[in-house]
C-alpha atoms as a printed R data frame, in Angstrom:
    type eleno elety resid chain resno       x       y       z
1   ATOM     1    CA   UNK     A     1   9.786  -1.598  11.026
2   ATOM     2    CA   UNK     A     2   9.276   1.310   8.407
3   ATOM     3    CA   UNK     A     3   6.443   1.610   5.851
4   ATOM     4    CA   UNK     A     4   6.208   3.574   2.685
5   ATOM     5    CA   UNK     A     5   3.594   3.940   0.389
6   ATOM     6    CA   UNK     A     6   4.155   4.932  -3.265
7   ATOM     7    CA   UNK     A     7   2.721   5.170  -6.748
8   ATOM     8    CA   UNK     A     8   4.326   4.361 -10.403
9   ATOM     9    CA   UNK     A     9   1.838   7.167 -11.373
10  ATOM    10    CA   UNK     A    10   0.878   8.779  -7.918
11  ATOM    11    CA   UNK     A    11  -2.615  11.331  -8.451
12  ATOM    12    CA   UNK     A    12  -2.206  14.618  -7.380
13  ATOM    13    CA   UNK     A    13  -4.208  13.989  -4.411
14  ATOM    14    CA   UNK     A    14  -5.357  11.125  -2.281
15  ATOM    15    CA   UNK     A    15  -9.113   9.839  -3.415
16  ATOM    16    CA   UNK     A    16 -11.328  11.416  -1.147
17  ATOM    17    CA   UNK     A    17 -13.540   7.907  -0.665
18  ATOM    18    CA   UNK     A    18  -9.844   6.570   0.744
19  ATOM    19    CA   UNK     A    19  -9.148   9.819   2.709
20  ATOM    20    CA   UNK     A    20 -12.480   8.922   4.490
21  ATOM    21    CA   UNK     A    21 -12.585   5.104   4.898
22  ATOM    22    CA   UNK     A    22  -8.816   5.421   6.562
23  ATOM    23    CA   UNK     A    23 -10.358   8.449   9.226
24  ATOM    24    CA   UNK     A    24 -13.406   5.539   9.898
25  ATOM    25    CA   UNK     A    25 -10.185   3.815  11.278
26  ATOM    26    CA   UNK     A    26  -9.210   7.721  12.710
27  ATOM    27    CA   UNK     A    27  -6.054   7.288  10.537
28  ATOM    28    CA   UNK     A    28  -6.184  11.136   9.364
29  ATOM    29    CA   UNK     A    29  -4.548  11.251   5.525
30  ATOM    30    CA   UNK     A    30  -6.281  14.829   5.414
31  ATOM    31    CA   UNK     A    31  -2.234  16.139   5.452
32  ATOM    32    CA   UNK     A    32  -1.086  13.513   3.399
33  ATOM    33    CA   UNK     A    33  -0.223  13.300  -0.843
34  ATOM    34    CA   UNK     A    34   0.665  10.684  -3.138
35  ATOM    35    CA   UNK     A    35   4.208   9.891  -3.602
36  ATOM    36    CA   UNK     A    36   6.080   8.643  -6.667
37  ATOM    37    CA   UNK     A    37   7.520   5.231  -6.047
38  ATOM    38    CA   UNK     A    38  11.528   5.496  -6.330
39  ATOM    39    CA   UNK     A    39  14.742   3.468  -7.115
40  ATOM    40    CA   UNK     A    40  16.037   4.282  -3.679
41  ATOM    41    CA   UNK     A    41  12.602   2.905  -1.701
42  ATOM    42    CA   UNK     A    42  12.886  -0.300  -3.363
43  ATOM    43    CA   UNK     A    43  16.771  -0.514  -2.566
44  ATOM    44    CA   UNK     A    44  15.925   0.037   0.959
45  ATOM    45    CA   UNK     A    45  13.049  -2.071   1.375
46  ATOM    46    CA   UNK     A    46  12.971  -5.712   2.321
47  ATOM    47    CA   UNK     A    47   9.438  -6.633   1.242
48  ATOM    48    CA   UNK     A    48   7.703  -4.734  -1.803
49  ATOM    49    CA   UNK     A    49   4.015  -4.873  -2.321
50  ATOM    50    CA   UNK     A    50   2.798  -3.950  -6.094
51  ATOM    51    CA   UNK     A    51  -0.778  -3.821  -6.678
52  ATOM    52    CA   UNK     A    52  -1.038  -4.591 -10.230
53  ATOM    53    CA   UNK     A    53   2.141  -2.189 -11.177
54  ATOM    54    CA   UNK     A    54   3.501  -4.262 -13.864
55  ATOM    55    CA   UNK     A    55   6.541  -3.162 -15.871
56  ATOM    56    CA   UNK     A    56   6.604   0.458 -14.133
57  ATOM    57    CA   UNK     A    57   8.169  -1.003 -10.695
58  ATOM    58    CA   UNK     A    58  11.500  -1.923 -10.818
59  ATOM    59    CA   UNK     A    59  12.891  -5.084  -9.728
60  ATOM    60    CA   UNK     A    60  16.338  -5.597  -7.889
61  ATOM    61    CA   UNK     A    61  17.412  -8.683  -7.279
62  ATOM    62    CA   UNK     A    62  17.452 -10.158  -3.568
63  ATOM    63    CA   UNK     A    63  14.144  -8.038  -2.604
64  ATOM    64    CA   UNK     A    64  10.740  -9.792  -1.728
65  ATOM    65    CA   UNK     A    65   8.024  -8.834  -4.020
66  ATOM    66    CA   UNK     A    66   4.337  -9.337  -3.574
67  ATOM    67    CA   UNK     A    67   1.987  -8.567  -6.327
68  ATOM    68    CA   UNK     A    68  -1.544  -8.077  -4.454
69  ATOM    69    CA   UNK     A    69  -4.090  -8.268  -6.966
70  ATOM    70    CA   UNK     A    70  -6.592  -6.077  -5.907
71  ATOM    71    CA   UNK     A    71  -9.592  -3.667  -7.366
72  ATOM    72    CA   UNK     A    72  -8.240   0.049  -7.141
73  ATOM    73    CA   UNK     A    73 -10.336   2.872  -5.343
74  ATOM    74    CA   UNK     A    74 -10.225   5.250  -8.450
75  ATOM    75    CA   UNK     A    75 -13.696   6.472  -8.881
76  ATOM    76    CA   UNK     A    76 -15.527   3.958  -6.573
77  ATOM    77    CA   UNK     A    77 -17.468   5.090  -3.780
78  ATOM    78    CA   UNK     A    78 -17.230   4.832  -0.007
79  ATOM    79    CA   UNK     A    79 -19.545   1.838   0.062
80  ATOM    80    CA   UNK     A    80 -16.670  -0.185  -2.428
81  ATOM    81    CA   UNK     A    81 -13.675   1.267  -1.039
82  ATOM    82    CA   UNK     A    82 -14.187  -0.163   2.258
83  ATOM    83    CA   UNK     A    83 -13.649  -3.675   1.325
84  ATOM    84    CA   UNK     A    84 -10.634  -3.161  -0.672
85  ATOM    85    CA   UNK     A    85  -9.091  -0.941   2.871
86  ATOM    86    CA   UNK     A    86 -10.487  -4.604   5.306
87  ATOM    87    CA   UNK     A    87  -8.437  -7.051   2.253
88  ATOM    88    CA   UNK     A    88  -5.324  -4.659   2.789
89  ATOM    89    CA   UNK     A    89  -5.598  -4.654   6.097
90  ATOM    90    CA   UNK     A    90  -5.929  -8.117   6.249
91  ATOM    91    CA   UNK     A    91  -3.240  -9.207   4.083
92  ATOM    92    CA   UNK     A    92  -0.944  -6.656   6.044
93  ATOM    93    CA   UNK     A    93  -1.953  -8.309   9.311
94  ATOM    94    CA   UNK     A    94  -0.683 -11.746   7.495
95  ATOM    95    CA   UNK     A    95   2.504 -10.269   6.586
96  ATOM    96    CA   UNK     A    96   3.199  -8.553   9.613
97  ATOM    97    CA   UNK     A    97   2.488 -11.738  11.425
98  ATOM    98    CA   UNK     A    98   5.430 -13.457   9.272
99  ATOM    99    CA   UNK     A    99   8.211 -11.203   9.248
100 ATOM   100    CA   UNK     A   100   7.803 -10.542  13.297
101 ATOM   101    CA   UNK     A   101  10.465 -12.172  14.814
102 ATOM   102    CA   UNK     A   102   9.060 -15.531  16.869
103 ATOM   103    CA   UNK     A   103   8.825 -14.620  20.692
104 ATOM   104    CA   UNK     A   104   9.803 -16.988  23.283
């Protein structure tokens, strides 16, 4: 399994308050940087999570889209953007739990 992450309008930079809640997990995005959210990533993905994108992500037919509405972490502190990581977190532990093929 292969995750990307990617922005229709990606910030120069990763928010600090994220950069920091995600090393709490020691998940180190100190080398990281947003990335712009292409044609060819949605082509090659089987699931696409949007988090209140709208019109700016594409849609291709045959793909799985789920639009997670969820508060943003631009400009909120540590103490706020620590719930918003545990709901991702959460809702990727649901997902991962579906698309993992059933063991016998």
């Amino acid at each position: 399994m292969q995750v990307l992450s990617a922005g229709s309008a990606p910030a120069d930079s990763i928010n600090p308050a994220v950069v920091q809640v995600m090393d709490e997990l020691v998940l180190d995005l100190s080398r990281e940087y947003p990335k712009p959210l292409t044609t060819e990533a949605i082509e090659s993905s089987d699931v696409v999570i949007t988090m209140g994108c709208g019109d700016a992500c594409p849609i291709f037919p045959g793909k799985r889209y789920l639009d997670w509405q969820l508060d943003g972490p631009a400009g909120k502190p540590v103490e706020e953007v620590r719930p918003i990581r545990d709901e991702i977190d959460r809702r990727v532990q649901v997902l991962l739990a579906e698309l993992e093929p059933a063991t016998a």
